[in-house]
Amino acid sequence: MADTVRLGIAGLGTVGMGLVRLLEQNRGDVTKRAGSAIEIAGVCARDRDLDRGANLDAYTWFDDPIKLAESDEIDIFVELIGGEEGMARDAVERALRAGKHVVTANKAMLAHHGLSLAAIAEKSGVALNFEAAVAGGIPIVKVMRESLLGNRVSRVYGIMNGTCNYILTQMEEKGSYFGEVLDEAQAAGFAEADPAYDIGGQDTAHKLALLTSLAFGTEASFDSVYIEGIEQITPTDIEAADNLGYRIKLLGVAVQTESGIEQRVHPTMVPKKSPLAEINGVSNCVAVDGDFIGTVMLVGSGAGANPTASSVVGDIIDIARGTILPPFIHASKDLLPYKQAAMRSHEGGYYIRLSVYDRSGAFAAIAQRMADQEISLESIVQRRPGAELPGISARGQAGAPAPVVMITHQTSEASIRKALEAIEADGHVDEKPQMIRIENL
Ligand code: HSE
């Protein structure tokens, strides 16, 4: 590439400003490693007058991201606006069509439109790099797109949302309720003002859909991801998991099965001895199982200005050095159609928590419903009615509900769901059963 590589940065929020700082602070090293000076030729954000804690006067300001994306003054368009549709997507598309390389942190846009954007990038002969879109500072895209190409990947999984991991860790450490910890996390600036996509699992699902495409050579298929968030996890579940030797984590898992690819995001009980159980706070962890490599696990910061800027700059330097790869490993026309495995065919162990009326026959009926589905139980724990457990009110009187926790042996999702529907219909429980999948990862 030329002596100077010119960036247009659209979006000057947390990550955008982290990028500006990194390029200023590490200018010498970045230039040496890139083999070109990396220059910010233009910047763009919604509000020019916002105090961003840095002087941006040295950079040419653009009010319109599209104008920046198509400007003759830039070689690489860095999209840090975010959002699945709208300005981010329009600007990226225009930049690619104008022959500009694109570096983006936008997981939602790529999870939905990655295939069409990749096709435009290929046609224009430019890069569409997105390391920062998956697990912030963890270089998992590069590892999958380059280092692991000799392997057949059978599974990719991990903890890919720092907000959820922080909340679950705090709930465990403090015995607090989900809502309390979420409020604290927002006050401390760990959680977004609107954390719905984080806690609802969609943010993890966006990242997982991209990893699935890289792992299995398929089109990204966000709509095929089975998603459950962490809102329903109670201190009782966390305490019960602890007593049984598990921790609860929000995992994203994509696995190749005989009937297709299973993509799922849900709270998961992992054994305390699993490395995943040791990932605490806002950290992320992504693991890949390959036939020759075995398991590779990367741990690090999945969000934040500096880690995410680190990934963006890695992508920029690749382009400056002339490394232009197909975004999803294969040419977009060679990506396979996504073949989805039905979630109901998922097999595994399950944690079930029921709030059971303490009356004769209730337990026998529940056991029968499980037996009807040929579900074998590994353990059952019943607390006395109104047991003083966090999350269970102390009702205390005879006939009041008592928490019952069951762990099943390997069974199918379809069987568990049928059994729980029948148990609920029988009327021996006073609230919807809680069900958490167990993974021995
Ligand atoms: N909000 C995300 C998280 C980071 O909490 O991990 C950006 O995807």
Short mmCIF file of C-alpha atoms and ligand atoms in Angstrom, two decimals:
data_model
loop_
_atom_site.label_atom_id
_atom_site.label_comp_id
_atom_site.label_asym_id
_atom_site.label_seq_id
_atom_site.Cartn_x
_atom_site.Cartn_y
_atom_site.Cartn_z
CA MET A 1 0.00 0.00 0.00
CA ALA A 2 0.96 3.66 -0.15
CA ASP A 3 3.27 5.41 2.30
CA THR A 4 0.20 6.65 4.09
CA VAL A 5 -3.05 4.78 4.76
CA ARG A 6 -5.91 7.20 5.35
CA LEU A 7 -8.74 6.35 7.72
CA GLY A 8 -12.26 7.70 7.85
CA ILE A 9 -13.68 6.99 11.31
CA ALA A 10 -17.46 7.08 11.64
CA GLY A 11 -18.63 6.96 15.23
CA LEU A 12 -16.74 8.64 18.06
CA GLY A 13 -18.21 6.87 21.06
CA THR A 14 -16.28 4.68 23.47
CA VAL A 15 -14.58 2.58 20.80
CA GLY A 16 -14.05 5.42 18.32
CA MET A 17 -12.28 7.54 20.92
CA GLY A 18 -10.28 4.50 22.06
CA LEU A 19 -9.12 4.13 18.46
CA VAL A 20 -8.11 7.79 18.21
CA ARG A 21 -6.14 7.50 21.47
CA LEU A 22 -4.43 4.27 20.43
CA LEU A 23 -3.34 5.72 17.09
CA GLU A 24 -1.94 8.79 18.83
CA GLN A 25 -0.27 6.93 21.68
CA ASN A 26 1.28 4.06 19.69
CA ARG A 27 1.85 5.93 16.46
CA GLY A 28 5.50 4.88 16.06
CA ASP A 29 4.94 1.16 16.59
CA VAL A 30 1.80 1.11 14.48
CA THR A 31 3.57 2.81 11.57
CA LYS A 32 6.54 0.47 11.77
CA ARG A 33 4.38 -2.64 11.90
CA ALA A 34 1.98 -1.49 9.20
CA GLY A 35 4.76 -0.37 6.89
CA SER A 36 2.75 2.82 6.28
CA ALA A 37 1.77 5.83 8.31
CA ILE A 38 -1.81 5.38 9.52
CA GLU A 39 -3.45 8.76 9.31
CA ILE A 40 -6.91 9.83 10.40
CA ALA A 41 -8.14 11.68 7.32
CA GLY A 42 -11.69 12.28 8.49
CA VAL A 43 -14.00 11.73 11.43
CA CYS A 44 -17.74 11.77 11.75
CA ALA A 45 -20.24 11.51 14.58
CA ARG A 46 -23.78 12.63 15.35
CA ASP A 47 -22.89 15.50 17.66
CA ARG A 48 -19.84 17.59 16.84
CA ASP A 49 -20.05 19.64 20.03
CA LEU A 50 -20.11 16.75 22.50
CA ASP A 51 -17.22 16.82 24.97
CA ARG A 52 -15.29 13.63 24.20
CA GLY A 53 -12.38 14.38 26.49
CA ALA A 54 -9.95 14.90 23.61
CA ASN A 55 -9.22 17.57 21.07
CA LEU A 56 -10.32 16.44 17.62
CA ASP A 57 -9.61 19.76 15.85
CA ALA A 58 -6.69 18.21 13.97
CA TYR A 59 -9.08 15.93 12.06
CA THR A 60 -11.34 16.88 9.19
CA TRP A 61 -14.92 16.71 10.38
CA PHE A 62 -17.68 15.19 8.23
CA ASP A 63 -21.31 15.65 9.18
CA ASP A 64 -22.45 12.90 6.84
CA PRO A 65 -21.06 9.35 7.25
CA ILE A 66 -21.93 8.57 3.63
CA LYS A 67 -19.78 11.45 2.40
CA LEU A 68 -16.94 10.19 4.58
CA ALA A 69 -17.46 6.62 3.36
CA GLU A 70 -17.16 7.71 -0.27
CA SER A 71 -14.52 10.41 0.19
CA ASP A 72 -11.50 10.37 -2.10
CA GLU A 73 -9.49 11.33 0.97
CA ILE A 74 -9.79 7.90 2.66
CA ASP A 75 -8.59 4.34 1.98
CA ILE A 76 -10.26 2.57 4.91
CA PHE A 77 -13.71 3.33 6.31
CA VAL A 78 -13.88 2.43 10.00
CA GLU A 79 -17.51 1.94 10.98
CA LEU A 80 -18.12 2.33 14.71
CA ILE A 81 -21.66 3.67 14.53
CA GLY A 82 -23.39 0.38 15.37
CA GLY A 83 -26.89 -0.90 14.65
CA GLU A 84 -28.18 -3.55 12.33
CA GLU A 85 -29.74 -1.20 9.80
CA GLY A 86 -29.77 2.48 9.03
CA MET A 87 -26.75 4.70 8.75
CA ALA A 88 -24.13 2.08 9.62
CA ARG A 89 -25.25 -0.35 6.95
CA ASP A 90 -25.81 2.33 4.32
CA ALA A 91 -22.39 3.84 4.90
CA VAL A 92 -20.59 0.48 4.88
CA GLU A 93 -22.31 -0.52 1.67
CA ARG A 94 -21.43 2.78 0.02
CA ALA A 95 -17.82 2.57 1.19
CA LEU A 96 -17.43 -0.96 -0.19
CA ARG A 97 -19.00 0.00 -3.51
CA ALA A 98 -16.66 2.99 -3.67
CA GLY A 99 -13.69 0.62 -3.33
CA LYS A 100 -12.84 1.48 0.27
CA HIS A 101 -11.74 -1.18 2.70
CA VAL A 102 -14.02 -1.44 5.70
CA VAL A 103 -13.19 -2.24 9.31
CA THR A 104 -16.20 -2.57 11.58
CA ALA A 105 -17.15 -3.57 15.12
CA ASN A 106 -20.79 -3.99 14.12
CA LYS A 107 -21.90 -7.52 15.01
CA ALA A 108 -25.61 -6.88 14.52
CA MET A 109 -25.12 -5.58 10.98
CA LEU A 110 -22.86 -8.48 10.00
CA ALA A 111 -24.98 -11.16 11.65
CA HIS A 112 -27.91 -10.02 9.49
CA HIS A 113 -26.24 -8.70 6.34
CA GLY A 114 -22.74 -10.18 6.39
CA LEU A 115 -23.26 -12.27 3.29
CA SER A 116 -24.44 -9.45 1.05
CA LEU A 117 -21.77 -7.07 2.37
CA ALA A 118 -19.08 -9.71 1.85
CA ALA A 119 -20.24 -10.14 -1.75
CA ILE A 120 -19.91 -6.40 -2.36
CA ALA A 121 -16.45 -6.37 -0.75
CA GLU A 122 -15.29 -9.22 -2.97
CA LYS A 123 -16.63 -7.54 -6.09
CA SER A 124 -14.74 -4.37 -5.20
CA GLY A 125 -11.62 -6.32 -4.22
CA VAL A 126 -11.51 -4.77 -0.76
CA ALA A 127 -11.39 -6.04 2.82
CA LEU A 128 -14.31 -6.26 5.22
CA ASN A 129 -12.63 -6.92 8.57
CA PHE A 130 -14.56 -7.37 11.80
CA GLU A 131 -12.31 -8.62 14.59
CA ALA A 132 -13.79 -6.09 17.01
CA ALA A 133 -17.32 -7.38 16.36
CA VAL A 134 -16.75 -10.64 18.23
CA ALA A 135 -15.62 -10.61 21.84
CA GLY A 136 -14.02 -7.14 21.71
CA GLY A 137 -10.28 -7.46 22.21
CA ILE A 138 -10.04 -11.25 21.83
CA PRO A 139 -8.52 -12.04 18.42
CA ILE A 140 -10.82 -14.96 17.67
CA VAL A 141 -11.75 -13.95 14.12
CA LYS A 142 -8.12 -13.92 13.04
CA VAL A 143 -7.49 -17.25 14.74
CA MET A 144 -10.43 -18.83 12.95
CA ARG A 145 -9.88 -17.08 9.63
CA GLU A 146 -6.17 -17.88 9.48
CA SER A 147 -4.52 -19.96 12.17
CA LEU A 148 -7.03 -22.83 12.41
CA LEU A 149 -7.69 -23.30 8.70
CA GLY A 150 -6.12 -26.77 8.72
CA ASN A 151 -8.83 -28.08 11.03
CA ARG A 152 -12.35 -29.32 10.70
CA VAL A 153 -14.13 -27.43 13.44
CA SER A 154 -16.78 -29.35 15.36
CA ARG A 155 -17.78 -26.75 17.92
CA VAL A 156 -17.30 -23.13 18.88
CA TYR A 157 -18.52 -21.79 22.18
CA GLY A 158 -17.91 -19.35 24.94
CA ILE A 159 -18.83 -16.48 27.19
CA MET A 160 -19.24 -13.56 24.84
CA ASN A 161 -21.08 -10.93 26.80
CA GLY A 162 -19.28 -9.09 29.56
CA THR A 163 -22.41 -7.49 30.96
CA CYS A 164 -24.09 -10.84 31.58
CA ASN A 165 -20.95 -12.39 32.97
CA TYR A 166 -20.51 -9.45 35.33
CA ILE A 167 -24.12 -9.74 36.53
CA LEU A 168 -23.92 -13.50 37.08
CA THR A 169 -20.59 -13.17 38.88
CA GLN A 170 -21.96 -10.46 41.17
CA MET A 171 -25.12 -12.48 41.86
CA GLU A 172 -22.93 -15.38 42.88
CA GLU A 173 -20.54 -13.35 45.01
CA LYS A 174 -23.15 -11.25 46.76
CA GLY A 175 -26.23 -13.48 46.70
CA SER A 176 -28.06 -10.58 45.02
CA TYR A 177 -31.04 -10.55 42.72
CA PHE A 178 -30.65 -10.01 38.98
CA GLY A 179 -32.42 -6.63 39.01
CA GLU A 180 -30.28 -5.24 41.84
CA VAL A 181 -27.03 -6.16 40.12
CA LEU A 182 -28.23 -4.81 36.80
CA ASP A 183 -28.99 -1.45 38.45
CA GLU A 184 -25.53 -1.40 40.04
CA ALA A 185 -23.88 -2.36 36.76
CA GLN A 186 -25.65 0.46 34.95
CA ALA A 187 -24.71 2.95 37.67
CA ALA A 188 -21.08 1.81 37.41
CA GLY A 189 -21.15 2.12 33.63
CA PHE A 190 -20.62 -1.60 32.95
CA ALA A 191 -24.00 -2.13 31.34
CA GLU A 192 -25.43 -0.13 28.46
CA ALA A 193 -28.18 2.39 29.19
CA ASP A 194 -30.39 -0.02 27.24
CA PRO A 195 -29.00 -3.43 28.17
CA ALA A 196 -31.86 -5.39 26.56
CA TYR A 197 -29.67 -6.98 23.86
CA ASP A 198 -27.02 -7.94 26.40
CA ILE A 199 -29.20 -9.53 29.06
CA GLY A 200 -31.66 -10.96 26.54
CA GLY A 201 -28.87 -12.91 24.80
CA GLN A 202 -29.13 -11.22 21.38
CA ASP A 203 -25.68 -9.65 21.62
CA THR A 204 -24.14 -13.06 22.24
CA ALA A 205 -26.26 -14.49 19.42
CA HIS A 206 -24.96 -11.88 16.96
CA LYS A 207 -21.39 -12.86 17.81
CA LEU A 208 -22.19 -16.56 17.72
CA ALA A 209 -23.77 -16.30 14.27
CA LEU A 210 -20.51 -14.84 12.94
CA LEU A 211 -18.37 -17.50 14.59
CA THR A 212 -20.67 -20.22 13.25
CA SER A 213 -20.11 -18.99 9.72
CA LEU A 214 -16.35 -19.02 10.21
CA ALA A 215 -16.44 -22.44 11.89
CA PHE A 216 -18.62 -24.31 9.42
CA GLY A 217 -18.31 -22.42 6.15
CA THR A 218 -22.00 -21.53 6.14
CA GLU A 219 -23.93 -18.34 5.67
CA ALA A 220 -24.40 -16.52 8.98
CA SER A 221 -27.89 -17.24 10.26
CA PHE A 222 -28.84 -15.13 13.25
CA ASP A 223 -32.50 -16.12 12.96
CA SER A 224 -31.60 -19.76 13.59
CA VAL A 225 -30.01 -19.08 16.97
CA TYR A 226 -32.06 -20.36 19.90
CA ILE A 227 -31.89 -17.55 22.47
CA GLU A 228 -32.62 -17.32 26.19
CA GLY A 229 -31.31 -14.47 28.34
CA ILE A 230 -30.37 -14.36 31.99
CA GLU A 231 -33.36 -12.43 33.36
CA GLN A 232 -34.96 -15.51 34.90
CA ILE A 233 -31.92 -16.63 36.88
CA THR A 234 -32.53 -16.31 40.62
CA PRO A 235 -30.21 -16.41 43.63
CA THR A 236 -31.81 -19.79 44.42
CA ASP A 237 -30.55 -21.19 41.10
CA ILE A 238 -27.08 -19.80 41.69
CA GLU A 239 -26.96 -21.24 45.21
CA ALA A 240 -28.32 -24.61 44.07
CA ALA A 241 -25.76 -24.70 41.25
CA ASP A 242 -23.01 -23.92 43.74
CA ASN A 243 -24.14 -26.72 46.06
CA LEU A 244 -24.17 -29.14 43.12
CA GLY A 245 -20.67 -28.16 41.94
CA TYR A 246 -21.63 -25.83 39.08
CA ARG A 247 -21.57 -22.18 38.10
CA ILE A 248 -24.11 -20.53 35.83
CA LYS A 249 -22.80 -18.73 32.73
CA LEU A 250 -24.49 -17.31 29.67
CA LEU A 251 -22.96 -19.38 26.89
CA GLY A 252 -23.15 -19.21 23.14
CA VAL A 253 -22.63 -22.65 21.60
CA ALA A 254 -22.55 -23.70 17.94
CA VAL A 255 -22.07 -27.36 17.27
CA GLN A 256 -22.23 -29.53 14.17
CA THR A 257 -24.70 -32.38 14.71
CA GLU A 258 -25.86 -35.14 12.39
CA SER A 259 -29.06 -33.26 11.61
CA GLY A 260 -27.50 -29.84 11.10
CA ILE A 261 -25.94 -27.04 13.09
CA GLU A 262 -27.18 -26.27 16.57
CA GLN A 263 -26.74 -22.63 17.55
CA ARG A 264 -27.90 -21.68 21.00
CA VAL A 265 -27.47 -18.98 23.60
CA HIS A 266 -28.74 -19.67 27.09
CA PRO A 267 -27.76 -19.72 30.75
CA THR A 268 -25.76 -22.87 31.28
CA MET A 269 -24.49 -24.75 34.29
CA VAL A 270 -20.82 -25.61 33.85
CA PRO A 271 -18.79 -27.68 36.34
CA LYS A 272 -16.69 -25.54 38.68
CA LYS A 273 -13.59 -27.30 37.39
CA SER A 274 -14.33 -26.13 33.82
CA PRO A 275 -12.12 -23.23 32.65
CA LEU A 276 -15.36 -21.46 31.70
CA ALA A 277 -16.38 -21.41 35.36
CA GLU A 278 -13.27 -19.36 36.13
CA ILE A 279 -14.17 -16.54 33.72
CA ASN A 280 -15.47 -13.85 36.01
CA GLY A 281 -16.66 -10.27 35.76
CA VAL A 282 -16.64 -8.58 32.37
CA SER A 283 -14.14 -11.03 30.83
CA ASN A 284 -14.99 -13.08 27.78
CA CYS A 285 -13.77 -16.49 26.66
CA VAL A 286 -14.10 -18.16 23.26
CA ALA A 287 -13.18 -21.77 22.57
CA VAL A 288 -12.91 -23.72 19.32
CA ASP A 289 -12.74 -27.51 18.99
CA GLY A 290 -10.84 -28.63 15.89
CA ASP A 291 -9.96 -32.14 14.79
CA PHE A 292 -6.18 -31.60 14.80
CA ILE A 293 -5.77 -28.75 17.27
CA GLY A 294 -8.07 -30.14 19.97
CA THR A 295 -9.43 -27.19 21.94
CA VAL A 296 -8.16 -23.64 21.68
CA MET A 297 -9.44 -21.22 24.28
CA LEU A 298 -8.91 -17.48 24.23
CA VAL A 299 -9.65 -15.34 27.27
CA GLY A 300 -9.62 -11.57 27.54
CA SER A 301 -11.56 -8.36 27.51
CA GLY A 302 -14.68 -8.63 25.44
CA ALA A 303 -15.63 -4.98 25.52
CA GLY A 304 -14.41 -1.51 26.36
CA ALA A 305 -12.59 1.25 24.54
CA ASN A 306 -9.04 -0.05 24.63
CA PRO A 307 -9.50 -3.78 23.95
CA THR A 308 -11.93 -3.10 21.12
CA ALA A 309 -9.65 -0.43 19.63
CA SER A 310 -6.83 -2.97 19.78
CA SER A 311 -8.82 -5.30 17.51
CA VAL A 312 -9.75 -2.47 15.13
CA VAL A 313 -6.10 -1.51 14.73
CA GLY A 314 -5.07 -5.12 14.12
CA ASP A 315 -7.55 -5.17 11.23
CA ILE A 316 -6.27 -1.84 9.89
CA ILE A 317 -2.66 -3.01 9.97
CA ASP A 318 -3.58 -6.19 8.09
CA ILE A 319 -5.03 -4.06 5.30
CA ALA A 320 -2.07 -1.69 5.29
CA ARG A 321 0.22 -4.69 4.84
CA GLY A 322 -1.85 -5.89 1.91
CA THR A 323 -3.62 -8.84 3.55
CA ILE A 324 -7.09 -8.91 2.03
CA LEU A 325 -9.02 -12.08 2.87
CA PRO A 326 -12.59 -13.14 2.11
CA PRO A 327 -14.54 -11.91 5.16
CA PHE A 328 -16.01 -15.32 5.97
CA ILE A 329 -13.04 -17.43 4.82
CA HIS A 330 -14.73 -18.63 1.62
CA ALA A 331 -15.88 -16.56 -1.31
CA SER A 332 -19.44 -15.59 -0.47
CA LYS A 333 -20.85 -17.70 -3.34
CA ASP A 334 -19.15 -20.77 -1.81
CA LEU A 335 -20.65 -20.36 1.66
CA LEU A 336 -23.03 -23.25 2.30
CA PRO A 337 -26.70 -22.66 3.07
CA TYR A 338 -27.23 -22.90 6.80
CA LYS A 339 -28.83 -26.19 7.86
CA GLN A 340 -30.43 -25.87 11.26
CA ALA A 341 -30.70 -28.66 13.83
CA ALA A 342 -33.95 -28.41 15.76
CA MET A 343 -33.46 -27.26 19.34
CA ARG A 344 -35.86 -29.96 20.48
CA SER A 345 -33.34 -32.57 19.39
CA HIS A 346 -30.64 -31.08 21.64
CA GLU A 347 -29.38 -33.66 24.13
CA GLY A 348 -27.83 -32.96 27.49
CA GLY A 349 -28.26 -32.90 31.23
CA TYR A 350 -30.76 -30.50 32.78
CA TYR A 351 -31.20 -28.68 36.05
CA ILE A 352 -34.88 -28.36 36.95
CA ARG A 353 -36.19 -26.27 39.83
CA LEU A 354 -39.81 -26.60 40.81
CA SER A 355 -41.78 -24.86 43.50
CA VAL A 356 -43.91 -27.80 44.60
CA TYR A 357 -46.96 -27.70 46.88
CA ASP A 358 -46.09 -29.82 49.91
CA ARG A 359 -48.90 -32.34 49.75
CA SER A 360 -49.11 -36.08 49.38
CA GLY A 361 -48.84 -37.42 45.86
CA ALA A 362 -47.22 -34.29 44.43
CA PHE A 363 -43.78 -35.71 44.30
CA ALA A 364 -44.97 -39.09 42.97
CA ALA A 365 -46.85 -37.32 40.17
CA ILE A 366 -43.78 -35.34 39.21
CA ALA A 367 -41.58 -38.44 39.22
CA GLN A 368 -44.16 -40.18 37.02
CA ARG A 369 -44.15 -37.33 34.48
CA MET A 370 -40.39 -37.58 34.24
CA ALA A 371 -40.58 -41.38 33.89
CA ASP A 372 -43.22 -41.02 31.15
CA GLN A 373 -40.57 -39.25 29.08
CA GLU A 374 -37.91 -41.79 30.07
CA ILE A 375 -35.96 -39.10 31.88
CA SER A 376 -33.55 -40.52 34.39
CA LEU A 377 -32.67 -38.42 37.42
CA GLU A 378 -29.15 -38.08 38.73
CA SER A 379 -30.12 -36.23 41.91
CA ILE A 380 -33.11 -34.72 43.67
CA VAL A 381 -33.03 -32.26 46.54
CA GLN A 382 -36.16 -31.13 48.31
CA ARG A 383 -36.05 -28.33 50.85
CA ARG A 384 -38.59 -27.96 53.58
CA PRO A 385 -41.61 -25.82 52.67
CA GLY A 386 -40.87 -22.14 52.82
CA ALA A 387 -37.16 -22.88 53.10
CA GLU A 388 -35.17 -19.75 53.76
CA LEU A 389 -33.48 -19.64 50.42
CA PRO A 390 -32.89 -16.40 48.60
CA GLY A 391 -35.54 -16.01 45.95
CA ILE A 392 -38.06 -18.19 47.79
CA SER A 393 -40.34 -16.39 50.18
CA ALA A 394 -40.64 -17.93 53.63
CA ARG A 395 -44.19 -19.19 53.62
CA GLY A 396 -43.58 -21.81 56.25
CA GLN A 397 -47.04 -23.33 56.65
CA ALA A 398 -48.05 -26.89 55.74
CA GLY A 399 -49.00 -27.25 52.08
CA ALA A 400 -46.91 -24.24 51.09
CA PRO A 401 -44.58 -24.68 48.13
CA ALA A 402 -41.15 -26.15 48.71
CA PRO A 403 -38.25 -25.82 46.31
CA VAL A 404 -37.31 -29.07 44.59
CA VAL A 405 -34.16 -29.26 42.52
CA MET A 406 -33.51 -32.12 40.11
CA ILE A 407 -30.56 -32.92 37.91
CA THR A 408 -31.25 -35.22 34.99
CA HIS A 409 -29.01 -37.60 33.16
CA GLN A 410 -28.58 -37.07 29.43
CA THR A 411 -31.96 -36.56 27.80
CA SER A 412 -33.51 -34.66 24.94
CA GLU A 413 -34.86 -31.12 25.02
CA ALA A 414 -38.14 -32.43 23.60
CA SER A 415 -38.55 -34.89 26.49
CA ILE A 416 -37.77 -32.27 29.14
CA ARG A 417 -40.21 -29.79 27.66
CA LYS A 418 -42.99 -32.38 27.46
CA ALA A 419 -42.37 -33.48 31.06
CA LEU A 420 -42.38 -29.90 32.36
CA GLU A 421 -45.54 -29.04 30.44
CA ALA A 422 -47.26 -32.04 32.01
CA ILE A 423 -45.97 -31.20 35.50
CA GLU A 424 -47.25 -27.65 35.19
CA ALA A 425 -50.62 -28.86 33.91
CA ASP A 426 -50.96 -31.26 36.88
CA GLY A 427 -51.13 -28.24 39.18
CA HIS A 428 -48.63 -29.34 41.83
CA VAL A 429 -46.33 -26.39 41.23
CA ASP A 430 -47.02 -22.75 42.00
CA GLU A 431 -44.82 -21.18 39.34
CA LYS A 432 -43.36 -21.97 35.94
CA PRO A 433 -40.60 -24.57 36.29
CA GLN A 434 -37.06 -23.30 35.94
CA MET A 435 -34.88 -25.25 33.51
CA ILE A 436 -31.17 -24.70 32.94
CA ARG A 437 -29.07 -26.77 30.57
CA ILE A 438 -25.90 -28.42 31.85
CA GLU A 439 -22.76 -28.63 29.72
CA ASN A 440 -19.64 -30.52 30.69
CA LEU A 441 -17.38 -28.18 28.77
N1 HSE B 1 -22.19 -5.05 25.42
C1 HSE B 1 -21.24 -6.07 25.12
C2 HSE B 1 -20.85 -6.81 26.41
C3 HSE B 1 -20.00 -5.58 24.47
O1 HSE B 1 -21.38 -6.50 27.47
O2 HSE B 1 -20.04 -7.71 26.33
C4 HSE B 1 -20.22 -5.24 23.05
O3 HSE B 1 -20.70 -6.34 22.35
#
